[in-house]
């Protein structure tokens, strides 16, 4: 009897099992739809407080150069025209008392902020590398001329633009969004006060001499130095390597699919023992079917079912939910690799279940192990919001690796970017198959 015939029989058995089809096809489709809608806010800028956010601050300016530049502008530049020596002296004294850099870092070190966020100061190259390597959640870049333009905004009627960049990983929308929202809120608050200063100076200019304007500016800066900072600070999000941002529908389409293909392994884990108890296994062996062929058929059956699950869920999410999956070739590779790994662990479950001669292991796998893998791998919640040690454990979950691959493809990852995940799935498959072989190695008696 050929393997193809046995495999065809096993697959037909699944297709006729309505209860199983509801579990492996209908339920995941319903869940990915519900979670996509209900958790959409988690994939934008969130207002919820999360601890452990790490950022790198880049100072792309030279304080000495900026101070010298502003001082020269007061002494002999455009600002010096129309103001007397006393006003120049007043502006220089105000400059000495005012430190825009200190104001920004005092904001980062305030009690409310430091409870959820810590920072280090790095150069831009190092900061970008840290972001790429997931050592920080965001990078805040204070641009060239930051102090000079801030002083111009503080102490003169000018409104210089200071463009501050917030770089964040698109794979961690939650923490990156919080950093962006906090920095943006700080800048907006400062801008409002700076705008009030400009309006006040413009109003006074209509009734007094120009040099008096600078006296007013210096006085305002001295009184409000902790609440006034540069005008028109534009917080600009810059994606790393032009990755596409994930939506909740994209994430949960991948997350739910990666979890529910594990149930194929649970079903396959029962297969051999069920056939033994129904005497089907014995009849097959009498007909000349070797135990190796039965194992191979079980492995292929689990793999095919996992592939069918993936194809159905991808098709539904693509045509109904309009989800963008990215490069279809890479998606196909991920489907095949994840299904192969699921089939491998399914064969291990089948081997242990058969060897123990009861369904306890298969039951534990379906009711507990799959749930633990779903939690650690990110099928319930994105792993980025879990504790650090649980994030590391996500690499031990089949669904966790599959989610990383699918979401990476959605963000524009290349085949090279996925090689480490492909390697992990390959090693997992090999380990599961070796363990299954060891479990069944000494099983010699007739079935």
PDB file of N, CA and C in Angstrom, residues 42-85:
ATOM      1  N   UNK A  42      -3.566  49.763  19.621  1.00  0.00           N
ATOM      2  CA  UNK A  42      -2.241  49.361  20.095  1.00  0.00           C
ATOM      3  C   UNK A  42      -1.168  49.560  19.039  1.00  0.00           C
ATOM      4  N   UNK A  43      -1.572  49.752  17.782  1.00  0.00           N
ATOM      5  CA  UNK A  43      -0.594  49.843  16.712  1.00  0.00           C
ATOM      6  C   UNK A  43      -0.465  51.261  16.184  1.00  0.00           C
ATOM      7  N   UNK A  44      -0.956  52.227  16.960  1.00  0.00           N
ATOM      8  CA  UNK A  44      -0.721  53.620  16.657  1.00  0.00           C
ATOM      9  C   UNK A  44      -0.047  54.233  17.855  1.00  0.00           C
ATOM     10  N   UNK A  45      -0.156  55.550  17.998  1.00  0.00           N
ATOM     11  CA  UNK A  45       0.401  56.214  19.170  1.00  0.00           C
ATOM     12  C   UNK A  45      -0.508  55.958  20.349  1.00  0.00           C
ATOM     13  N   UNK A  46      -0.021  55.335  21.348  1.00  0.00           N
ATOM     14  CA  UNK A  46      -0.835  54.948  22.489  1.00  0.00           C
ATOM     15  C   UNK A  46      -0.584  55.873  23.661  1.00  0.00           C
ATOM     16  N   UNK A  47      -1.620  56.034  24.470  1.00  0.00           N
ATOM     17  CA  UNK A  47      -1.499  56.905  25.626  1.00  0.00           C
ATOM     18  C   UNK A  47      -1.243  56.110  26.904  1.00  0.00           C
ATOM     19  N   UNK A  48      -1.245  54.784  26.783  1.00  0.00           N
ATOM     20  CA  UNK A  48      -1.075  53.993  27.991  1.00  0.00           C
ATOM     21  C   UNK A  48       0.378  54.048  28.458  1.00  0.00           C
ATOM     22  N   UNK A  49       0.570  53.933  29.751  1.00  0.00           N
ATOM     23  CA  UNK A  49       1.913  54.005  30.325  1.00  0.00           C
ATOM     24  C   UNK A  49       2.555  52.634  30.331  1.00  0.00           C
ATOM     25  N   UNK A  50       3.769  52.576  29.826  1.00  0.00           N
ATOM     26  CA  UNK A  50       4.522  51.329  29.801  1.00  0.00           C
ATOM     27  C   UNK A  50       5.928  51.634  30.288  1.00  0.00           C
ATOM     28  N   UNK A  51       6.396  50.835  31.216  1.00  0.00           N
ATOM     29  CA  UNK A  51       7.736  51.058  31.748  1.00  0.00           C
ATOM     30  C   UNK A  51       8.767  50.360  30.873  1.00  0.00           C
ATOM     31  N   UNK A  52      10.011  50.731  31.102  1.00  0.00           N
ATOM     32  CA  UNK A  52      11.098  50.056  30.407  1.00  0.00           C
ATOM     33  C   UNK A  52      11.386  50.567  29.017  1.00  0.00           C
ATOM     34  N   UNK A  53      10.904  51.753  28.675  1.00  0.00           N
ATOM     35  CA  UNK A  53      11.189  52.314  27.355  1.00  0.00           C
ATOM     36  C   UNK A  53      12.608  52.876  27.355  1.00  0.00           C
ATOM     37  N   UNK A  54      13.378  52.517  26.350  1.00  0.00           N
ATOM     38  CA  UNK A  54      14.759  52.985  26.237  1.00  0.00           C
ATOM     39  C   UNK A  54      14.917  53.815  24.971  1.00  0.00           C
ATOM     40  N   UNK A  55      15.543  54.985  25.125  1.00  0.00           N
ATOM     41  CA  UNK A  55      15.788  55.834  23.963  1.00  0.00           C
ATOM     42  C   UNK A  55      17.252  56.268  23.945  1.00  0.00           C
ATOM     43  N   UNK A  56      17.708  56.619  22.770  1.00  0.00           N
ATOM     44  CA  UNK A  56      19.040  57.206  22.606  1.00  0.00           C
ATOM     45  C   UNK A  56      18.858  58.634  22.117  1.00  0.00           C
ATOM     46  N   UNK A  57      19.524  59.579  22.763  1.00  0.00           N
ATOM     47  CA  UNK A  57      19.453  60.988  22.377  1.00  0.00           C
ATOM     48  C   UNK A  57      20.736  61.350  21.635  1.00  0.00           C
ATOM     49  N   UNK A  58      20.565  61.938  20.464  1.00  0.00           N
ATOM     50  CA  UNK A  58      21.705  62.338  19.640  1.00  0.00           C
ATOM     51  C   UNK A  58      21.801  63.859  19.630  1.00  0.00           C
ATOM     52  N   UNK A  59      22.963  64.398  19.990  1.00  0.00           N
ATOM     53  CA  UNK A  59      23.190  65.846  19.960  1.00  0.00           C
ATOM     54  C   UNK A  59      24.056  66.173  18.747  1.00  0.00           C
ATOM     55  N   UNK A  60      23.385  66.530  17.663  1.00  0.00           N
ATOM     56  CA  UNK A  60      24.108  66.829  16.417  1.00  0.00           C
ATOM     57  C   UNK A  60      24.553  68.291  16.346  1.00  0.00           C
ATOM     58  N   UNK A  61      24.752  68.909  17.477  1.00  0.00           N
ATOM     59  CA  UNK A  61      25.173  70.304  17.515  1.00  0.00           C
ATOM     60  C   UNK A  61      26.399  70.431  18.410  1.00  0.00           C
ATOM     61  N   UNK A  62      27.115  71.524  18.223  1.00  0.00           N
ATOM     62  CA  UNK A  62      28.281  71.818  19.043  1.00  0.00           C
ATOM     63  C   UNK A  62      27.933  73.005  19.938  1.00  0.00           C
ATOM     64  N   UNK A  63      27.795  72.800  21.249  1.00  0.00           N
ATOM     65  CA  UNK A  63      27.385  73.894  22.137  1.00  0.00           C
ATOM     66  C   UNK A  63      28.276  75.127  22.040  1.00  0.00           C
ATOM     67  N   UNK A  64      29.582  74.932  21.984  1.00  0.00           N
ATOM     68  CA  UNK A  64      30.498  76.073  21.918  1.00  0.00           C
ATOM     69  C   UNK A  64      30.305  76.857  20.623  1.00  0.00           C
ATOM     70  N   UNK A  65      30.124  76.142  19.522  1.00  0.00           N
ATOM     71  CA  UNK A  65      29.915  76.812  18.234  1.00  0.00           C
ATOM     72  C   UNK A  65      28.618  77.606  18.254  1.00  0.00           C
ATOM     73  N   UNK A  66      27.553  77.002  18.800  1.00  0.00           N
ATOM     74  CA  UNK A  66      26.261  77.683  18.839  1.00  0.00           C
ATOM     75  C   UNK A  66      26.302  78.920  19.723  1.00  0.00           C
ATOM     76  N   UNK A  67      26.935  78.803  20.889  1.00  0.00           N
ATOM     77  CA  UNK A  67      27.025  79.945  21.799  1.00  0.00           C
ATOM     78  C   UNK A  67      27.840  81.076  21.177  1.00  0.00           C
ATOM     79  N   UNK A  68      28.961  80.723  20.572  1.00  0.00           N
ATOM     80  CA  UNK A  68      29.807  81.737  19.924  1.00  0.00           C
ATOM     81  C   UNK A  68      29.064  82.412  18.780  1.00  0.00           C
ATOM     82  N   UNK A  69      28.335  81.626  18.029  1.00  0.00           N
ATOM     83  CA  UNK A  69      27.582  82.164  16.889  1.00  0.00           C
ATOM     84  C   UNK A  69      26.524  83.160  17.356  1.00  0.00           C
ATOM     85  N   UNK A  70      25.818  82.820  18.427  1.00  0.00           N
ATOM     86  CA  UNK A  70      24.778  83.724  18.921  1.00  0.00           C
ATOM     87  C   UNK A  70      25.395  84.975  19.541  1.00  0.00           C
ATOM     88  N   UNK A  71      26.499  84.791  20.260  1.00  0.00           N
ATOM     89  CA  UNK A  71      27.170  85.930  20.879  1.00  0.00           C
ATOM     90  C   UNK A  71      27.674  86.910  19.821  1.00  0.00           C
ATOM     91  N   UNK A  72      28.244  86.393  18.729  1.00  0.00           N
ATOM     92  CA  UNK A  72      28.715  87.258  17.651  1.00  0.00           C
ATOM     93  C   UNK A  72      27.552  87.986  16.991  1.00  0.00           C
ATOM     94  N   UNK A  73      26.421  87.319  16.895  1.00  0.00           N
ATOM     95  CA  UNK A  73      25.239  87.945  16.294  1.00  0.00           C
ATOM     96  C   UNK A  73      24.768  89.123  17.140  1.00  0.00           C
ATOM     97  N   UNK A  74      24.915  88.983  18.461  1.00  0.00           N
ATOM     98  CA  UNK A  74      24.533  90.086  19.345  1.00  0.00           C
ATOM     99  C   UNK A  74      25.528  91.239  19.248  1.00  0.00           C
ATOM    100  N   UNK A  75      26.816  90.906  19.210  1.00  0.00           N
ATOM    101  CA  UNK A  75      27.854  91.934  19.247  1.00  0.00           C
ATOM    102  C   UNK A  75      27.994  92.677  17.924  1.00  0.00           C
ATOM    103  N   UNK A  76      27.944  91.933  16.813  1.00  0.00           N
ATOM    104  CA  UNK A  76      28.224  92.606  15.539  1.00  0.00           C
ATOM    105  C   UNK A  76      27.348  92.130  14.381  1.00  0.00           C
ATOM    106  N   UNK A  77      26.386  91.274  14.632  1.00  0.00           N
ATOM    107  CA  UNK A  77      25.545  90.756  13.565  1.00  0.00           C
ATOM    108  C   UNK A  77      24.279  91.559  13.388  1.00  0.00           C
ATOM    109  N   UNK A  78      23.276  90.927  12.784  1.00  0.00           N
ATOM    110  CA  UNK A  78      22.015  91.623  12.491  1.00  0.00           C
ATOM    111  C   UNK A  78      21.294  92.049  13.757  1.00  0.00           C
ATOM    112  N   UNK A  79      21.448  91.270  14.833  1.00  0.00           N
ATOM    113  CA  UNK A  79      20.768  91.628  16.082  1.00  0.00           C
ATOM    114  C   UNK A  79      21.335  92.917  16.667  1.00  0.00           C
ATOM    115  N   UNK A  80      22.626  93.175  16.458  1.00  0.00           N
ATOM    116  CA  UNK A  80      23.289  94.336  17.074  1.00  0.00           C
ATOM    117  C   UNK A  80      22.774  95.666  16.540  1.00  0.00           C
ATOM    118  N   UNK A  81      22.163  95.644  15.351  1.00  0.00           N
ATOM    119  CA  UNK A  81      21.685  96.890  14.756  1.00  0.00           C
ATOM    120  C   UNK A  81      20.476  97.430  15.525  1.00  0.00           C
ATOM    121  N   UNK A  82      20.593  98.652  15.982  1.00  0.00           N
ATOM    122  CA  UNK A  82      19.460  99.302  16.640  1.00  0.00           C
ATOM    123  C   UNK A  82      19.374  99.068  18.122  1.00  0.00           C
ATOM    124  N   UNK A  83      20.353  98.402  18.729  1.00  0.00           N
ATOM    125  CA  UNK A  83      20.308  98.200  20.176  1.00  0.00           C
ATOM    126  C   UNK A  83      21.594  98.749  20.785  1.00  0.00           C
ATOM    127  N   UNK A  84      21.492  99.248  21.994  1.00  0.00           N
ATOM    128  CA  UNK A  84      22.652  99.852  22.647  1.00  0.00           C
ATOM    129  C   UNK A  84      23.438  98.795  23.424  1.00  0.00           C
ATOM    130  N   UNK A  85      24.542  99.243  24.013  1.00  0.00           N
ATOM    131  CA  UNK A  85      25.432  98.313  24.719  1.00  0.00           C
ATOM    132  C   UNK A  85      24.765  97.692  25.943  1.00  0.00           C
TER     133      UNK A  85
END
